[in-house]
XYZ file of C-alpha atoms in Angstrom:
596
model
C -2.465 -2.305 14.934
C -5.220 -1.960 12.491
C -5.285 -1.709 8.740
C -5.692 1.864 7.660
C -6.146 3.067 11.232
C -4.269 6.008 12.652
C -3.252 4.896 16.143
C -1.439 8.166 16.757
C -4.646 10.109 16.911
C -7.375 7.538 17.355
C -9.557 8.336 14.342
C -9.487 6.378 11.098
C -7.771 8.111 8.223
C -7.182 6.248 4.982
C -9.362 3.361 6.161
C -12.437 5.493 5.447
C -11.200 6.050 1.905
C -10.655 2.308 1.560
C -14.140 1.610 2.914
C -15.676 4.028 0.437
C -13.755 2.427 -2.412
C -14.878 -1.022 -1.276
C -18.479 0.172 -0.994
C -18.476 1.592 -4.514
C -16.907 -1.528 -5.983
C -19.325 -3.816 -4.143
C -22.302 -1.695 -5.145
C -21.210 -1.864 -8.753
C -20.737 -5.611 -8.462
C -24.232 -6.036 -7.043
C -25.661 -3.898 -9.860
C -23.886 -6.043 -12.426
C -24.748 -9.288 -10.670
C -21.149 -10.417 -10.449
C -20.423 -10.295 -6.732
C -19.495 -13.944 -6.615
C -16.963 -13.497 -9.404
C -15.125 -10.591 -7.858
C -11.903 -11.335 -5.978
C -9.026 -9.298 -4.699
C -5.976 -9.435 -6.979
C -2.420 -8.898 -5.702
C -0.372 -6.175 -7.336
C 1.696 -7.178 -10.351
C 4.638 -9.327 -9.376
C 3.226 -10.002 -5.921
C 1.399 -13.303 -6.214
C 1.132 -15.490 -3.117
C 4.615 -16.736 -2.299
C 5.646 -20.276 -3.055
C 7.009 -21.134 0.390
C 10.035 -19.200 1.517
C 10.680 -19.739 5.224
C 11.418 -17.093 7.804
C 13.512 -14.825 5.566
C 10.740 -13.856 3.140
C 6.949 -13.574 3.148
C 4.984 -16.803 2.801
C 2.026 -14.951 1.295
C 3.162 -11.923 -0.657
C -0.179 -10.136 -0.731
C -2.165 -8.094 1.764
C -2.658 -10.035 5.027
C -2.477 -7.647 8.018
C -2.969 -8.801 11.637
C -2.975 -12.546 10.954
C -4.491 -14.895 13.519
C -3.591 -18.511 12.747
C -5.292 -21.632 14.119
C -4.762 -25.329 13.337
C -7.811 -27.496 12.608
C -6.956 -31.104 11.828
C -4.099 -30.865 9.350
C -5.005 -27.423 7.972
C -3.921 -24.005 9.173
C -6.291 -21.061 8.782
C -5.141 -17.425 8.879
C -7.770 -14.744 9.524
C -6.707 -11.213 8.649
C -7.840 -7.598 8.674
C -10.484 -6.695 6.099
C -9.135 -5.912 2.630
C -10.982 -4.812 -0.508
C -14.134 -6.925 -0.894
C -13.603 -9.149 2.172
C -14.528 -8.132 5.710
C -12.348 -10.828 7.304
C -10.327 -12.705 4.670
C -9.265 -16.251 5.516
C -6.295 -18.128 4.069
C -5.585 -21.858 4.230
C -2.353 -23.881 4.319
C -1.221 -27.393 5.158
C 2.398 -26.481 5.925
C 2.451 -22.782 7.018
C 4.498 -21.996 3.909
C 2.039 -22.241 1.012
C -1.179 -20.245 1.444
C -4.284 -19.814 -0.661
C -7.390 -17.694 -0.238
C -10.294 -19.532 1.393
C -12.799 -16.699 0.973
C -14.419 -14.211 3.317
C -14.952 -15.673 6.790
C -17.297 -12.824 7.805
C -19.387 -11.892 4.745
C -21.751 -9.603 6.675
C -21.218 -7.148 9.532
C -23.903 -6.379 12.123
C -26.273 -3.524 11.382
C -24.780 -1.258 14.065
C -21.228 -1.303 12.623
C -19.678 0.720 9.809
C -19.318 -1.100 6.508
C -15.683 -1.694 5.588
C -14.456 -1.341 9.168
C -13.387 -4.805 10.380
C -9.937 -5.734 11.536
C -7.695 -7.725 13.912
C -9.707 -10.960 14.265
C -9.030 -13.587 16.918
C -10.567 -17.038 16.507
C -10.942 -19.960 18.918
C -12.436 -23.431 18.381
C -14.813 -24.445 21.190
C -16.033 -27.941 20.497
C -17.896 -27.842 17.228
C -18.246 -24.051 17.284
C -15.752 -21.432 16.125
C -15.927 -18.058 17.803
C -14.410 -14.991 16.138
C -13.751 -11.782 18.069
C -12.939 -8.791 15.902
C -12.638 -4.998 15.928
C -15.162 -2.795 14.175
C -16.552 0.724 14.275
C -19.888 1.741 15.776
C -21.666 3.626 12.994
C -23.632 5.858 15.342
C -20.674 7.067 17.407
C -17.563 6.391 15.324
C -16.062 4.551 18.293
C -13.985 1.386 17.841
C -15.317 -1.643 19.699
C -15.200 -5.446 19.776
C -17.853 -7.764 18.441
C -18.102 -11.540 18.052
C -19.416 -13.964 15.444
C -19.789 -17.737 15.374
C -19.564 -20.468 12.758
C -19.653 -24.258 12.520
C -16.684 -24.478 10.135
C -13.312 -22.687 10.260
C -13.938 -20.874 6.952
C -17.393 -19.744 8.014
C -19.547 -18.076 7.200
C -19.256 -16.533 10.676
C -22.510 -14.881 11.699
C -22.840 -11.838 13.961
C -26.445 -11.195 14.973
C -25.561 -8.750 17.762
C -27.367 -5.471 18.291
C -24.542 -3.864 20.309
C -20.772 -4.374 20.703
C -19.504 -7.234 22.861
C -16.861 -5.050 24.575
C -16.569 -1.278 24.299
C -14.726 0.704 26.967
C -16.188 4.023 25.920
C -14.507 5.940 28.743
C -11.126 4.629 27.517
C -11.626 5.496 23.851
C -13.005 2.110 22.851
C -11.633 -1.430 22.657
C -9.778 -3.177 19.811
C -7.430 -6.082 18.972
C -9.245 -8.973 20.707
C -7.462 -12.276 21.148
C -8.806 -15.380 22.959
C -6.650 -17.688 25.083
C -7.405 -21.118 26.559
C -5.177 -22.150 29.448
C -4.145 -25.717 30.320
C -7.147 -26.013 32.638
C -9.553 -25.238 29.826
C -10.424 -21.759 31.109
C -11.137 -19.211 28.392
C -9.881 -15.629 28.494
C -9.992 -12.639 26.150
C -7.195 -10.067 25.792
C -7.585 -6.735 24.026
C -6.340 -3.160 23.869
C -8.112 -0.082 25.185
C -7.978 2.446 22.360
C -6.969 5.327 24.619
C -5.777 8.653 23.254
C -2.878 9.413 23.517
C -1.782 5.916 22.443
C 1.016 5.883 25.032
C -1.595 5.625 27.779
C -3.317 2.598 26.215
C -3.289 -0.713 28.066
C -3.777 -4.371 27.296
C -6.727 -5.824 29.211
C -7.965 -9.302 30.083
C -11.217 -10.854 31.275
C -12.352 -14.424 31.759
C -15.104 -15.756 29.485
C -17.858 -18.303 29.812
C -17.157 -21.750 28.400
C -18.938 -20.856 25.140
C -17.013 -17.577 24.833
C -20.082 -15.384 24.537
C -20.024 -13.547 27.900
C -17.558 -12.208 30.460
C -17.364 -13.878 33.863
C -14.940 -11.358 35.391
C -14.380 -7.645 35.319
C -11.727 -6.472 32.831
C -8.295 -5.923 34.344
C -5.273 -4.150 32.804
C -2.171 -6.337 32.507
C 0.311 -4.364 30.378
C 1.099 -0.778 29.392
C 3.673 1.099 27.306
C 6.741 1.927 29.376
C 9.692 1.469 27.003
C 11.125 4.014 24.582
C 10.442 1.938 21.452
C 6.791 1.201 22.212
C 4.745 4.465 22.156
C 1.738 2.139 22.537
C 1.046 -1.548 23.131
C -1.477 -3.613 21.184
C -2.140 -6.951 19.430
C -1.814 -9.110 22.565
C -1.282 -12.851 22.249
C -0.918 -15.042 25.344
C 0.643 -18.526 25.314
C 1.186 -21.099 28.039
C 4.549 -22.709 27.390
C 5.220 -25.555 29.825
C 3.382 -23.792 32.616
C 4.891 -20.363 31.902
C 2.644 -17.566 30.702
C 4.210 -15.419 27.981
C 2.279 -12.431 26.635
C 3.409 -11.299 23.193
C 2.383 -7.861 21.985
C 3.121 -5.292 19.283
C 4.478 -1.860 20.137
C 5.004 1.451 18.377
C 3.055 3.100 15.569
C 1.740 0.363 13.247
C 2.629 2.301 10.083
C 6.230 3.125 11.034
C 9.524 1.250 10.957
C 9.485 1.549 14.747
C 6.767 -1.090 14.977
C 7.868 -4.394 16.462
C 6.962 -7.352 18.652
C 7.801 -7.557 22.336
C 6.941 -9.963 25.119
C 6.255 -10.064 28.829
C 6.405 -12.870 31.378
C 3.245 -13.191 33.459
C 2.503 -14.949 36.730
C -0.884 -16.016 35.362
C -3.587 -14.993 32.890
C -4.290 -11.851 34.950
C -0.605 -11.101 35.532
C 1.283 -9.429 36.985
C 3.427 -9.200 33.841
C 7.003 -7.968 33.508
C 9.093 -7.205 30.433
C 12.532 -8.875 30.666
C 14.131 -6.734 27.962
C 13.960 -3.120 26.850
C 13.980 -3.803 23.125
C 11.617 -5.645 20.763
C 11.917 -9.354 20.178
C 11.196 -8.794 16.483
C 12.128 -5.499 14.835
C 12.417 -3.875 11.425
C 15.217 -4.582 9.029
C 16.032 -2.843 5.766
C 13.867 -5.094 3.564
C 11.205 -6.058 6.149
C 9.633 -3.190 8.002
C 7.017 -2.763 10.712
C 6.691 -6.416 11.804
C 3.704 -6.867 14.100
C 0.096 -7.929 14.549
C 1.516 -11.280 15.617
C -0.144 -14.553 16.568
C 1.325 -17.893 17.588
C 0.264 -21.392 16.625
C 1.495 -24.777 17.801
C 1.888 -27.451 15.122
C 1.041 -31.133 15.505
C 4.566 -31.856 16.746
C 4.379 -29.255 19.507
C 6.543 -26.669 17.748
C 5.593 -22.994 18.012
C 5.352 -20.650 15.017
C 4.757 -16.912 14.862
C 2.691 -15.390 12.076
C 2.959 -11.636 11.581
C 2.636 -8.933 8.943
C 5.300 -6.596 7.554
C 5.862 -4.511 4.460
C 8.769 -4.456 2.037
C 11.449 -1.799 2.286
C 12.766 0.673 1.512
C 9.838 2.925 2.574
C 10.262 3.674 6.291
C 6.540 4.445 6.675
C 3.534 2.479 5.458
C 1.330 4.684 3.308
C -1.617 2.336 2.658
C -1.629 3.679 -0.874
C -2.614 1.777 -3.980
C -0.282 -1.155 -4.537
C 1.005 -1.165 -0.937
C 0.350 -4.077 1.367
C 1.552 -5.836 4.474
C 2.352 -9.428 3.601
C 2.207 -12.573 5.743
C 5.392 -13.861 7.352
C 5.885 -16.993 9.443
C 8.859 -17.793 11.685
C 9.641 -20.609 14.133
C 9.652 -19.752 17.822
C 11.580 -21.603 20.518
C 11.641 -21.076 24.250
C 15.210 -21.234 25.547
C 15.001 -21.441 29.323
C 11.537 -19.961 29.005
C 12.758 -17.005 26.924
C 11.179 -16.831 23.461
C 13.493 -16.743 20.452
C 12.034 -15.893 17.040
C 14.059 -17.275 14.124
C 12.904 -14.620 11.674
C 16.106 -14.325 9.686
C 17.188 -11.240 11.626
C 20.875 -10.425 11.435
C 22.368 -10.287 14.931
C 22.634 -6.731 16.193
C 26.092 -5.407 16.860
C 28.475 -2.510 16.469
C 32.186 -1.800 16.358
C 33.963 1.144 17.923
C 37.132 2.455 16.279
C 39.814 4.455 18.096
C 42.252 6.966 16.618
C 45.120 4.470 17.021
C 43.183 2.020 14.838
C 41.963 -0.175 17.674
C 38.631 -1.912 17.004
C 36.211 -2.982 19.748
C 33.303 -5.249 18.655
C 30.090 -5.763 20.632
C 27.025 -7.952 20.180
C 26.970 -9.768 16.861
C 29.878 -7.754 15.431
C 33.041 -9.744 14.733
C 36.676 -8.714 15.138
C 38.640 -9.170 11.914
C 41.745 -7.183 12.761
C 42.815 -3.600 13.414
C 45.727 -1.169 13.306
C 45.816 -0.989 17.094
C 49.396 -1.267 18.354
C 50.930 -0.574 14.938
C 52.787 2.517 13.804
C 50.603 4.980 11.891
C 51.765 7.968 9.880
C 48.468 9.702 10.733
C 45.649 8.934 13.181
C 42.591 6.956 12.144
C 39.629 9.290 11.670
C 36.885 7.060 10.276
C 35.700 3.565 9.412
C 33.072 1.805 7.304
C 31.601 -1.694 7.124
C 31.538 -3.700 3.885
C 28.038 -5.031 3.262
C 29.318 -7.593 0.771
C 31.937 -9.371 2.884
C 31.123 -8.400 6.467
C 34.572 -6.863 6.731
C 35.500 -3.229 7.297
C 37.909 -0.448 6.465
C 39.713 2.123 8.583
C 40.809 5.461 7.116
C 43.560 7.726 8.434
C 43.823 11.515 8.220
C 46.376 11.208 5.412
C 43.916 9.142 3.360
C 45.547 5.808 4.111
C 43.120 2.862 3.979
C 43.437 -0.315 6.045
C 41.209 -3.213 4.972
C 40.171 -6.078 7.252
C 38.107 -8.841 5.675
C 37.179 -6.362 2.924
C 38.800 -5.631 -0.469
C 41.337 -2.824 -0.823
C 40.372 -0.491 -3.663
C 42.977 2.237 -3.244
C 43.811 5.164 -0.973
C 45.261 8.654 -0.783
C 48.095 7.536 1.457
C 51.394 9.089 0.393
C 49.745 11.798 -1.704
C 49.700 15.503 -0.981
C 46.313 16.657 0.340
C 45.011 20.191 0.576
C 43.168 19.232 3.798
C 43.104 16.157 6.034
C 40.660 13.339 5.457
C 37.894 13.293 8.087
C 35.769 10.310 7.082
C 34.651 7.732 4.552
C 31.510 6.017 3.264
C 31.119 2.684 1.415
C 29.048 2.060 -1.690
C 25.885 0.013 -0.980
C 27.249 -3.082 -2.731
C 30.613 -2.895 -0.994
C 32.410 -2.521 -4.314
C 34.069 0.766 -3.433
C 34.220 3.727 -1.085
C 34.556 7.478 -0.888
C 36.890 9.516 1.308
C 36.113 13.089 2.298
C 38.500 15.805 3.477
C 37.722 18.702 5.803
C 37.515 21.061 2.815
C 34.877 18.812 1.247
C 37.177 17.244 -1.275
C 35.916 13.772 -2.262
C 38.065 10.863 -3.457
C 36.354 7.875 -5.091
C 37.692 4.314 -5.284
C 36.392 1.021 -6.705
C 32.872 1.315 -8.105
C 32.245 4.546 -6.191
C 31.403 7.251 -8.697
C 32.491 10.845 -8.261
C 29.394 13.045 -8.115
C 30.881 16.325 -6.964
C 32.438 17.945 -3.910
C 32.989 21.256 -2.121
C 36.736 21.064 -2.650
C 37.972 24.473 -3.752
C 34.785 26.199 -2.526
C 34.926 28.532 0.454
C 33.075 26.941 3.359
C 31.742 28.690 6.429
C 32.684 25.634 8.509
C 34.824 22.535 7.863
C 33.319 19.271 6.685
C 33.197 16.670 9.470
C 31.694 13.631 7.767
C 29.884 11.999 4.888
C 27.277 9.319 4.202
C 26.302 7.387 1.086
C 22.788 7.148 -0.362
C 21.544 3.621 0.510
C 20.742 2.742 -3.082
C 23.890 4.238 -4.541
C 24.504 7.029 -6.983
C 25.166 9.795 -4.489
C 26.322 10.985 -1.082
C 25.985 13.734 1.496
C 28.664 15.839 3.161
C 28.038 17.591 6.469
C 29.918 20.527 7.987
C 30.399 21.323 11.659
C 27.712 24.036 11.444
C 25.230 21.440 10.184
C 25.340 22.513 6.574
C 24.496 19.556 4.321
C 25.705 19.205 0.739
C 23.932 16.625 -1.425
C 25.532 15.179 -4.549
C 24.363 12.783 -7.235
C 21.142 10.936 -6.434
C 21.282 11.830 -2.739
C 18.231 14.031 -1.953
C 18.563 17.113 0.217
C 16.203 16.805 3.208
C 17.353 19.790 5.235
C 20.185 21.098 7.400
C 21.053 23.368 10.320
C 23.328 25.526 8.187
C 22.810 29.157 9.167
C 21.301 28.306 12.577
C 23.240 28.888 15.804
C 24.240 25.607 17.457
C 25.253 24.970 21.064
C 27.717 22.302 19.887
C 29.241 21.436 16.499
C 27.857 18.730 14.247
C 30.199 15.776 14.201
C 28.527 13.559 11.612
C 25.604 12.533 9.431
C 23.842 9.151 9.620
C 21.384 7.905 7.004
C 18.319 5.723 7.559
C 19.315 2.190 6.461
C 16.415 2.083 3.986
C 16.872 5.681 2.895
C 14.408 8.531 3.003
C 16.138 10.664 5.605
C 19.110 11.277 7.861
C 20.154 12.504 11.280
C 22.788 15.080 12.124
C 24.497 14.466 15.477
C 26.270 17.074 17.592
C 29.069 16.553 20.077
C 26.638 17.259 22.933
C 24.407 14.419 21.696
C 21.707 16.606 20.183
C 20.096 15.163 17.064
C 18.495 16.884 14.110
C 16.232 14.545 12.075
C 15.369 15.202 8.441
C 13.155 13.380 5.985
C 11.770 10.179 7.480
C 14.304 10.086 10.328
C 12.792 10.122 13.821
C 14.311 11.054 17.176
C 13.849 8.310 19.772
C 15.861 10.118 22.434
C 19.362 11.487 22.928
C 21.925 12.360 25.595
C 21.408 16.073 25.057
C 21.338 17.697 28.457
C 23.213 14.807 30.092
C 26.622 15.525 31.646
C 28.995 13.535 29.435
C 32.509 12.478 30.352
C 33.488 12.798 26.678
C 31.799 14.299 23.608
C 29.622 12.287 21.251
C 31.530 11.246 18.137
C 29.071 9.151 16.118
C 25.513 7.929 15.652
C 24.965 4.326 14.501
C 21.486 3.316 13.245
C 19.768 0.084 14.220
C 18.854 -2.407 11.459
C 15.534 -0.818 10.483
C 16.194 2.787 11.454
C 13.800 2.556 14.420
C 16.581 3.070 16.916
C 20.233 4.007 17.162
C 23.295 4.198 19.342
C 25.077 7.423 20.275
C 28.800 6.838 20.748
C 31.072 9.014 22.906
C 34.817 9.491 22.567
C 35.450 7.257 25.590
C 33.429 4.477 23.934
C 30.341 5.102 26.018
C 27.227 3.724 24.283
C 23.754 5.191 24.661
C 20.957 3.094 23.117
C 17.615 4.543 22.005
C 14.489 3.204 20.304
C 14.711 -0.484 19.428
C 18.523 -0.523 19.497
C 19.762 -2.868 22.224
C 22.610 -1.938 24.543
C 25.312 -4.523 23.831
C 28.277 -3.176 25.780
C 30.808 -0.339 25.634
C 34.314 0.750 26.562
C 32.953 3.495 28.779
C 34.845 3.474 32.065
C 37.737 1.493 30.554
C 41.080 3.177 30.021
C 41.728 3.411 26.280
C 45.053 4.018 24.576
C 43.306 6.449 22.201
C 39.869 8.069 21.941
C 37.051 6.536 19.928
C 36.588 8.455 16.683
C 34.112 6.334 14.715
C 31.608 3.502 14.981
C 29.833 1.199 12.545
C 27.028 -1.346 12.682
C 27.882 -4.983 12.095
């Protein structure tokens, strides 16, 4: 992952604009004689954080691709070049409070492009510090690896090279270097070949001389992208934990919510390496997106910590525009039976399936708080929704009856005459209310849910099959079986399949957790993404025992679960498979599902 670098196509995009801006500012500073006084300033309200643990950034300013080392009692974090610094360095004594320690690499070699320096990896070798970093060859535009040395951790690091240290030209270049010293004192370097397309990129390794300035072995590939959430692999970081080699890496597009951190277990520094799980170890959540560019550091007590960068939600894509940045986060890492666990404040993944008789089936981190299963119902359950405030949930029946479990009851349409049956519901973002929707598009609001309009009383080409609420409130969407989408209030219209022939009817609409888009899901599993929503796969074309009834998004919208009427679960992207009722005899079909 590199700041301002388009890994989907190989060539820099906005990084060139940033470099030009930096060049102009630096030139002006030189002309005015005030270079030493210039410093990067965080955006308003985004000063370095005052120590916040794993659930919030520890340095709330731009700090992409952090590499953290411990020297004595001080931690140093080297990051991708930003504004006037080629390789900024931060300092901390507790991993929680960070301050700028200047520019570790104040000058790039003559063969590289000014403003193009990113993803540093630093190792202390006796009294010398060696920094490996990515940069661009000015003559060819190719991304390669160079190295610089210093006698202090803050530098200045000096690079007197006349050519790159590593540059696999036939593979599109080489980036993301990271050194590793094993328990025997042998030194290795890991990096990514910058192959296009990114999905064919690999992580490579070679052994180095004791001083880190030359290779002693031919490069060998150790890891590639082979999981649906990855799209590419990069930012390698190897650790030796009690004799076990664990290779951490980032996967996916660095500027998307699909970016995350995975790991592989390796037999040795050169592998072979295997990935024990098909989902990332660290993934996006609504307020922390695109975690990656990770490094690990061991404190004086032998505890492991992971430093990584992420940006604030709700934007599902990182724009690298003015005022945007990827801040520094730090989380403790433990190895349970050799398996790494990152305590990054992630909510446990989970989902609940809801059957038409009101039965609720929880999986993963989802809890069971009660259900209408086994009780007499005047009308079948047709929908359900989770309460973000309490962790509880509601079930709704076709007659508009509401059944609350661990969540407040705000009212219902039960016992009232309806022009059409209720087909679904959606909660307000704060959990203070909910909407019900009928097949004619009539909307009924309860609690703090405001009424913003409906299609009730309007002739529809096809019946409404579901609804979803805008993540930040003030509106909602209705969807019809032909894929027509009706947006009300502050809910933006991103598109629909209304007017297009469909092989199977649309059964629901699912919104990105952070907003910005939605998916329509058909009973045959086909998905239609709109806005910022992305398709990570589907069961379209697969012979299904029962039709798909719902789509449940993962925490950061970089994955989802398709749910069939028999409770079969199909996981895509970074959504983990946590179990299903597929193959189990149910008293009633599954009609809805909700994330925990």
